[in-house]
C-alpha cells in the first residue's frame, strides 16, 4: 500500500469510529495520523514532520518518546504494572510522594493520587467541602477567578469561568462566586467581596500567574500573594491549581516559587509524568489531612479511582522529575525564558500584535483582529492551518497565539519558530 492511501485509510477509519476532544466533527479539517514522536518532533505516516511547540496540550516536557522515561516504564512494566491502592502500596508511589513533597511549599504534607487534572481538582474541592463538613460546618460556595479553567468534569466545570463550553450544563453546576484577577487597583474591592462571603466559602481556587485555557492571561505574583495573605487571615482555604504551571513551565519549578504565601491544597497533572502517562496529584497540608483523621468512619475521604497511583505512571513521573532537576534541563528552561523575553520585545512593536506577554517558557500574544477575542474566531483556524503547513503545531486559542515548547527545544529551533511567526504575521496583515 502506498503512503497516500495509507493516510487516507487511517483518516477514514478514524472518522468512522473516533470522536475527538473539543472538535466539531462535521466541520473538522483532516485529522492527521501520527506514527512516531521523537524529541520536539511528531511524524505523520507520509513522513512529514511537525514541530510540537504546544507540547501536545502542554504535557510533554522533555520531548516525545524520551528513551530514559521509556526505559524506566519498561522496567516497571516487567515488575509491577498495577495494584489496588486501597490496602496496598508500592515503592514508586512512596518515592514519588517523598520527592514531590520536598519540592513543594513546606506545608504540603500528604499526596492523594488520581489520573488527570480534572480529577486532581475534583479531589481538592471534595477535600475542602468535607473539611468543613467534618467539623460540623456547611460551606458550599466556591470562590474562583473569572476566565479560569480547571477541567471538564462537573466539579471542575463548575469552578471554571462560564463560557460556551459550559453553557449546556449551566443549570447543573454548583454555586461559584467569580472575582477578577488581582491588580494593584482592585485589591481592596476583591477583599471586601471575599470578606462578605467568608463564612459560606469552602475554598478559593485559582490558576497561579497564568490562566491557560482562557488564552494565557497573565497576572502579577505580588498581587496574588496579597490576595492569598488576605484569604489566610480570613481562614478561607486556598487551592492552587498548578496542573499547567507545575514542573518548570513558569521558569521556576512551580508557580508557588514566585509567591510569598502558601496554599492549603495543590493540584498537579500535565507535566507531572513528562507527558507520558496520565496521572493527577492533589497534595494538602496536615491541617486538611487531620480534619479527616478520625475513629469516625464518616469522616473518611471516600474518593478513589481504579488506577489510583498506577505504578507505571508513578515511575514515569519519577523519571521525568529526575530529568527536570538535571542541570542541563534547568539551563534549557533559563535559555528558553531568556530567548522568549527577547522575542517578546520584537513582537510588542509589531502592528499586528497586542499584549505580547511571557512568563518563563510560556509566551503569548493577541493577534489583532476587528472581531475581538473569541475562541470562535475564524482567524485561529486559519493561523493553525498556516503554521501546520509550515510544519509547526500551534493551536491558537481564538486569536491568542502561544508557545509552550518542550524544554529540549534548541535555540535554533526556537528561532525558526519565531521567524515563522513573524512571516505569518506579515502575511496576515490587515
Ligand atoms: C488542563 C488543565 C486542567 C484539566 O486537566 P485535564 O488533565 O485536562 O483534565 C485543570 N487545570 C488547569 C489549570 C489546566 O490547565
mmCIF file of N, CA and C in Angstrom, residues 71-81 312:
data_model
loop_
_atom_site.group_PDB
_atom_site.id
_atom_site.type_symbol
_atom_site.label_atom_id
_atom_site.label_comp_id
_atom_site.label_asym_id
_atom_site.label_seq_id
_atom_site.Cartn_x
_atom_site.Cartn_y
_atom_site.Cartn_z
ATOM 1 N N UNK A 71 12.574 3.604 29.143
ATOM 2 C CA UNK A 71 13.299 2.507 29.777
ATOM 3 C C UNK A 71 12.771 2.233 31.182
ATOM 4 N N UNK A 72 12.580 3.303 31.933
ATOM 5 C CA UNK A 72 12.087 3.150 33.314
ATOM 6 C C UNK A 72 10.678 2.548 33.335
ATOM 7 N N UNK A 73 9.823 3.011 32.420
ATOM 8 C CA UNK A 73 8.457 2.453 32.364
ATOM 9 C C UNK A 73 8.520 0.967 31.994
ATOM 10 N N UNK A 74 9.382 0.647 31.038
ATOM 11 C CA UNK A 74 9.524 -0.741 30.592
ATOM 12 C C UNK A 74 9.940 -1.652 31.750
ATOM 13 N N UNK A 75 10.921 -1.204 32.512
ATOM 14 C CA UNK A 75 11.376 -1.999 33.665
ATOM 15 C C UNK A 75 10.249 -2.189 34.683
ATOM 16 N N UNK A 76 9.529 -1.094 34.933
ATOM 17 C CA UNK A 76 8.433 -1.168 35.902
ATOM 18 C C UNK A 76 7.327 -2.086 35.389
ATOM 19 N N UNK A 77 7.088 -2.018 34.085
ATOM 20 C CA UNK A 77 6.050 -2.832 33.451
ATOM 21 C C UNK A 77 6.333 -4.316 33.642
ATOM 22 N N UNK A 78 7.617 -4.652 33.685
ATOM 23 C CA UNK A 78 8.004 -6.050 33.868
ATOM 24 C C UNK A 78 8.090 -6.458 35.327
ATOM 25 N N UNK A 79 7.860 -5.485 36.225
ATOM 26 C CA UNK A 79 7.985 -5.765 37.654
ATOM 27 C C UNK A 79 6.621 -5.739 38.356
ATOM 28 N N UNK A 80 5.950 -4.600 38.194
ATOM 29 C CA UNK A 80 4.599 -4.448 38.776
ATOM 30 C C UNK A 80 3.884 -3.377 37.974
ATOM 31 N N UNK A 81 2.849 -3.766 37.252
ATOM 32 C CA UNK A 81 2.186 -2.811 36.358
ATOM 33 C C UNK A 81 1.041 -2.066 37.029
ATOM 34 N N UNK A 312 3.143 2.425 36.913
ATOM 35 C CA UNK A 312 3.798 2.873 35.671
ATOM 36 C C UNK A 312 3.814 4.392 35.597
#
